[in-house]
Amino acid sequence: MFLTISTTGDKTNPATDMGFLLHKHPDSPFSAPLSYGTAHVLYPEADAERCTAALLLEVDAVALVRRGKGKGRGGAPDTALAQYVNDRPYAASSLLAVALSRVFSSAMRGVCKARPELPGQPLPLRVEVPALPARGGPALVGRLFEPLGWTVTADPVALDTEFPDWGDSRYVRLVLESDTLTLAQALRHLYVLLPVLDDAKHYWVSSDEVDKLLRAGEGWLPGHPEQQLITSRYLARRWSLTRQALERLELVRLAETDDSDVEEMDNAVAADTGDEEKPTPLAVRRREAIVAALAASGATRVLDLGCGQGQLVQELLRHPAYSEIVGVDVSMRALTIASRRLGLDRMGERQASRVKLLQGSLSYTDKRLKGYDAAVLSEVIEHLDLPRLPALEYAVFGAARPRTVVVTTPNVEYNVRWESLPAGHARHGDHRFEWTREEFRAWAAKVAERHGYDVGFVPVGPDDPEVGPPTQMAVFVTGETKDRKEAKAA
Ligand code: SAH
């Protein structure tokens, strides 16, 4: 099993400086025993112009079997021979990734005491892995490495060059090139993505694998377009761990997105209302509409799901009708601001007993959210990737199941009326989609049907004759709620 890392340089920045970064001297070969074999580091070439470090991993197939780790590798699992005779000594896999992290641990962390200025500098890099099992084929290899700044060559390896008719094997020869990455970044990409491509973890996946993944993924995994596939495969498709990791990645991503322009657009005047007076900001109108819908529902215990910085929670607290108001958000930063806005730490006991802020992700069912009268999703659904929306739908309408659900979202048709919004742009950088009235109605009707709710629609903001209102609102009520109301009225 083999991997090379090469760089180029000149007299002032010799390529051999890579030796400092790797903590391995180009003139002296290095070997380290591992539980399943031996790792060697050697330099096939090392001068000022070019320097190549090779990691050679000798896998001891017998030791692997003895340690009970030889199973689960392709083929018939219970054939005794397959445990010994397989691709493991040759194909780059999680074993190679583990070896990388052992022999280059300081380099991976970007630590270099001898030359502290080196780790932060991008290098011209070329990585070659002659035999990489690539489940998902060359196309997936590209989707994994290209977003990280690599130029990728993934040539399929023929099953047998003597018999071209047999076609390609499932291995590729991988070459990665970049001059924008540091060596530490490159090593972390390999450490995570080699086992992802192999897609067969050979060792027990314990919960500290989540920490390892997030540490190695720092700075590139949150927001990677294949984040979900990477996470799930890295964690050997163990769903509970994958879920943990995805939740933590979501927190990182949200902590990094700046919500300031949400407020800006919201506070913008909903285009020409024809009013002489100073028009009301859209965010205020939206809260008024939500408060009215909640009042009509008769709810006293309400959830504000995706409460953000707590403006609606604050508004609801002013109405004594609400005995319990719970704000939920995935972003710790938003909750901290909300808590400050509400003055939670200065609040009297009675007032404090009415309000709670919880951190949680709405794309997972959550027992804490069961049994409430009403839930609000104000400008939240558009922050989820469309494929995650059914998960939120189930968590809210299927599992938490409040009697009333109020959902608001931008009406994309209205965007042409925002003067400051360039054509074709969403209102906020973090909006994953914005819907027309028809799209929203179609979604809401399906949700209502699937979960036994009735749904009605309310425009929020000036209802433009052509493009409709800036915000669209749906109010869902369960059949039971309606019956009860009718009974009351009768
Ligand atoms: N409801 C507020 C905030 C809307 S901004 C308002 O109307 O002003 C969207 C909010 O949804 C953000 O605070 C974001 O952190 C939160 N959010 C996005 N995805 C989420 C998820 N999966 N689970 C919980 N909250 C989420």
mmCIF file of N, CA, C and O and ligand atoms in Angstrom, residues 250 254 259 262 266 286-287 304-309 311 328-331 334 360-363 378-380 383-384, ligand 1:
data_model
loop_
_atom_site.group_PDB
_atom_site.id
_atom_site.type_symbol
_atom_site.label_atom_id
_atom_site.label_comp_id
_atom_site.label_asym_id
_atom_site.label_seq_id
_atom_site.Cartn_x
_atom_site.Cartn_y
_atom_site.Cartn_z
ATOM 1 N N GLU A 250 -23.848 21.052 11.462
ATOM 2 C CA GLU A 250 -24.850 22.080 11.204
ATOM 3 C C GLU A 250 -24.639 23.262 12.159
ATOM 4 O O GLU A 250 -24.739 24.420 11.771
ATOM 5 N N LEU A 254 -23.931 27.046 10.970
ATOM 6 C CA LEU A 254 -24.809 28.150 11.332
ATOM 7 C C LEU A 254 -24.077 29.194 12.155
ATOM 8 O O LEU A 254 -24.344 30.378 12.049
ATOM 9 N N ASP A 259 -26.228 36.287 10.067
ATOM 10 C CA ASP A 259 -27.652 36.517 9.836
ATOM 11 C C ASP A 259 -27.992 37.998 9.690
ATOM 12 O O ASP A 259 -29.144 38.352 9.573
ATOM 13 N N VAL A 262 -30.500 39.255 7.150
ATOM 14 C CA VAL A 262 -31.905 38.862 7.284
ATOM 15 C C VAL A 262 -32.656 40.051 7.829
ATOM 16 O O VAL A 262 -33.675 40.470 7.302
ATOM 17 N N ASP A 266 -35.588 42.320 6.183
ATOM 18 C CA ASP A 266 -36.859 42.330 6.884
ATOM 19 C C ASP A 266 -37.265 43.731 7.283
ATOM 20 O O ASP A 266 -38.434 44.067 7.298
ATOM 21 N N ARG A 286 -45.115 40.527 10.080
ATOM 22 C CA ARG A 286 -45.163 39.073 10.154
ATOM 23 C C ARG A 286 -45.504 38.633 11.571
ATOM 24 O O ARG A 286 -46.338 37.760 11.785
ATOM 25 N N ARG A 287 -44.875 39.285 12.536
ATOM 26 C CA ARG A 287 -45.174 38.906 13.927
ATOM 27 C C ARG A 287 -46.627 39.204 14.265
ATOM 28 O O ARG A 287 -47.283 38.427 14.952
ATOM 29 N N ASP A 304 -41.906 28.169 19.469
ATOM 30 C CA ASP A 304 -41.409 28.972 18.356
ATOM 31 C C ASP A 304 -40.193 28.222 17.804
ATOM 32 O O ASP A 304 -39.109 28.256 18.383
ATOM 33 N N LEU A 305 -40.419 27.492 16.711
ATOM 34 C CA LEU A 305 -39.378 26.595 16.184
ATOM 35 C C LEU A 305 -38.484 27.354 15.210
ATOM 36 O O LEU A 305 -38.960 27.914 14.228
ATOM 37 N N GLY A 306 -37.176 27.378 15.490
ATOM 38 C CA GLY A 306 -36.278 28.226 14.702
ATOM 39 C C GLY A 306 -36.495 29.663 15.153
ATOM 40 O O GLY A 306 -36.714 30.568 14.364
ATOM 41 N N CYS A 307 -36.449 29.863 16.491
ATOM 42 C CA CYS A 307 -36.843 31.154 17.077
ATOM 43 C C CYS A 307 -35.830 32.250 16.796
ATOM 44 O O CYS A 307 -36.102 33.421 17.029
ATOM 45 N N GLY A 308 -34.636 31.873 16.319
ATOM 46 C CA GLY A 308 -33.623 32.880 16.024
ATOM 47 C C GLY A 308 -33.296 33.693 17.266
ATOM 48 O O GLY A 308 -33.092 33.141 18.348
ATOM 49 N N GLN A 309 -33.313 35.007 17.116
ATOM 50 C CA GLN A 309 -32.883 35.855 18.218
ATOM 51 C C GLN A 309 -34.011 36.227 19.168
ATOM 52 O O GLN A 309 -33.868 37.121 19.989
ATOM 53 N N GLN A 311 -37.263 37.442 18.898
ATOM 54 C CA GLN A 311 -38.209 38.574 18.816
ATOM 55 C C GLN A 311 -39.652 38.136 19.039
ATOM 56 O O GLN A 311 -40.397 38.805 19.746
ATOM 57 N N VAL A 328 -37.022 27.337 20.179
ATOM 58 C CA VAL A 328 -36.085 26.264 19.825
ATOM 59 C C VAL A 328 -35.240 26.750 18.653
ATOM 60 O O VAL A 328 -35.774 27.295 17.682
ATOM 61 N N ASP A 329 -33.940 26.547 18.742
ATOM 62 C CA ASP A 329 -33.102 26.864 17.586
ATOM 63 C C ASP A 329 -31.872 25.975 17.617
ATOM 64 O O ASP A 329 -31.453 25.498 18.674
ATOM 65 N N VAL A 330 -31.313 25.771 16.439
ATOM 66 C CA VAL A 330 -30.123 24.945 16.353
ATOM 67 C C VAL A 330 -28.881 25.784 16.648
ATOM 68 O O VAL A 330 -27.843 25.272 17.039
ATOM 69 N N SER A 331 -29.021 27.091 16.484
ATOM 70 C CA SER A 331 -27.846 27.953 16.629
ATOM 71 C C SER A 331 -27.697 28.453 18.060
ATOM 72 O O SER A 331 -28.544 29.173 18.580
ATOM 73 N N ALA A 334 -27.594 32.253 18.225
ATOM 74 C CA ALA A 334 -28.901 32.906 18.187
ATOM 75 C C ALA A 334 -29.567 32.819 19.562
ATOM 76 O O ALA A 334 -30.132 33.797 20.058
ATOM 77 N N GLY A 360 -31.834 22.674 19.629
ATOM 78 C CA GLY A 360 -32.187 21.415 18.990
ATOM 79 C C GLY A 360 -32.317 21.624 17.496
ATOM 80 O O GLY A 360 -32.444 22.757 17.024
ATOM 81 N N SER A 361 -32.247 20.519 16.783
ATOM 82 C CA SER A 361 -32.388 20.606 15.340
ATOM 83 C C SER A 361 -33.763 20.098 14.942
ATOM 84 O O SER A 361 -34.203 19.045 15.393
ATOM 85 N N LEU A 362 -34.425 20.845 14.101
ATOM 86 C CA LEU A 362 -35.797 20.510 13.720
ATOM 87 C C LEU A 362 -35.869 19.387 12.712
ATOM 88 O O LEU A 362 -36.946 18.927 12.377
ATOM 89 N N SER A 363 -34.740 18.958 12.201
ATOM 90 C CA SER A 363 -34.841 17.857 11.250
ATOM 91 C C SER A 363 -34.763 16.507 11.960
ATOM 92 O O SER A 363 -34.646 15.478 11.305
ATOM 93 N N SER A 378 -41.422 30.398 11.684
ATOM 94 C CA SER A 378 -41.409 31.679 10.998
ATOM 95 C C SER A 378 -40.099 31.855 10.251
ATOM 96 O O SER A 378 -39.038 31.955 10.875
ATOM 97 N N GLU A 379 -40.164 31.833 8.931
ATOM 98 C CA GLU A 379 -38.991 32.024 8.076
ATOM 99 C C GLU A 379 -37.896 31.001 8.394
ATOM 100 O O GLU A 379 -36.736 31.349 8.553
ATOM 101 N N VAL A 380 -38.303 29.752 8.531
ATOM 102 C CA VAL A 380 -37.358 28.701 8.893
ATOM 103 C C VAL A 380 -37.202 27.655 7.791
ATOM 104 O O VAL A 380 -36.081 27.279 7.437
ATOM 105 N N HIS A 383 -34.509 27.626 5.198
ATOM 106 C CA HIS A 383 -33.106 27.465 5.601
ATOM 107 C C HIS A 383 -32.641 26.006 5.543
ATOM 108 O O HIS A 383 -31.483 25.713 5.817
ATOM 109 N N LEU A 384 -33.577 25.111 5.246
ATOM 110 C CA LEU A 384 -33.189 23.698 5.161
ATOM 111 C C LEU A 384 -32.988 23.294 3.708
ATOM 112 O O LEU A 384 -33.732 23.760 2.834
HETATM 113 N N1 SAH B 1 -38.022 32.636 13.364
HETATM 114 C C1 SAH B 1 -37.117 33.771 13.315
HETATM 115 C C2 SAH B 1 -35.761 33.442 12.709
HETATM 116 C C3 SAH B 1 -35.742 33.044 11.259
HETATM 117 S S1 SAH B 1 -34.097 32.763 10.648
HETATM 118 C C4 SAH B 1 -37.761 34.919 12.579
HETATM 119 O O1 SAH B 1 -38.801 34.748 12.007
HETATM 120 O O2 SAH B 1 -37.183 35.990 12.583
HETATM 121 C C5 SAH B 1 -34.060 30.990 10.616
HETATM 122 C C6 SAH B 1 -33.707 30.366 11.935
HETATM 123 O O3 SAH B 1 -33.866 28.968 11.809
HETATM 124 C C7 SAH B 1 -32.260 30.602 12.344
HETATM 125 O O4 SAH B 1 -32.214 31.092 13.655
HETATM 126 C C8 SAH B 1 -31.641 29.232 12.248
HETATM 127 O O5 SAH B 1 -30.650 29.022 13.237
HETATM 128 C C9 SAH B 1 -32.816 28.323 12.460
HETATM 129 N N2 SAH B 1 -32.648 27.000 11.864
HETATM 130 C C10 SAH B 1 -32.250 26.690 10.606
HETATM 131 N N3 SAH B 1 -32.228 25.361 10.426
HETATM 132 C C11 SAH B 1 -32.628 24.812 11.600
HETATM 133 C C12 SAH B 1 -32.812 23.492 12.049
HETATM 134 N N4 SAH B 1 -32.583 22.453 11.264
HETATM 135 N N5 SAH B 1 -33.220 23.289 13.312
HETATM 136 C C13 SAH B 1 -33.477 24.350 14.130
HETATM 137 N N6 SAH B 1 -33.320 25.610 13.756
HETATM 138 C C14 SAH B 1 -32.902 25.853 12.506
#
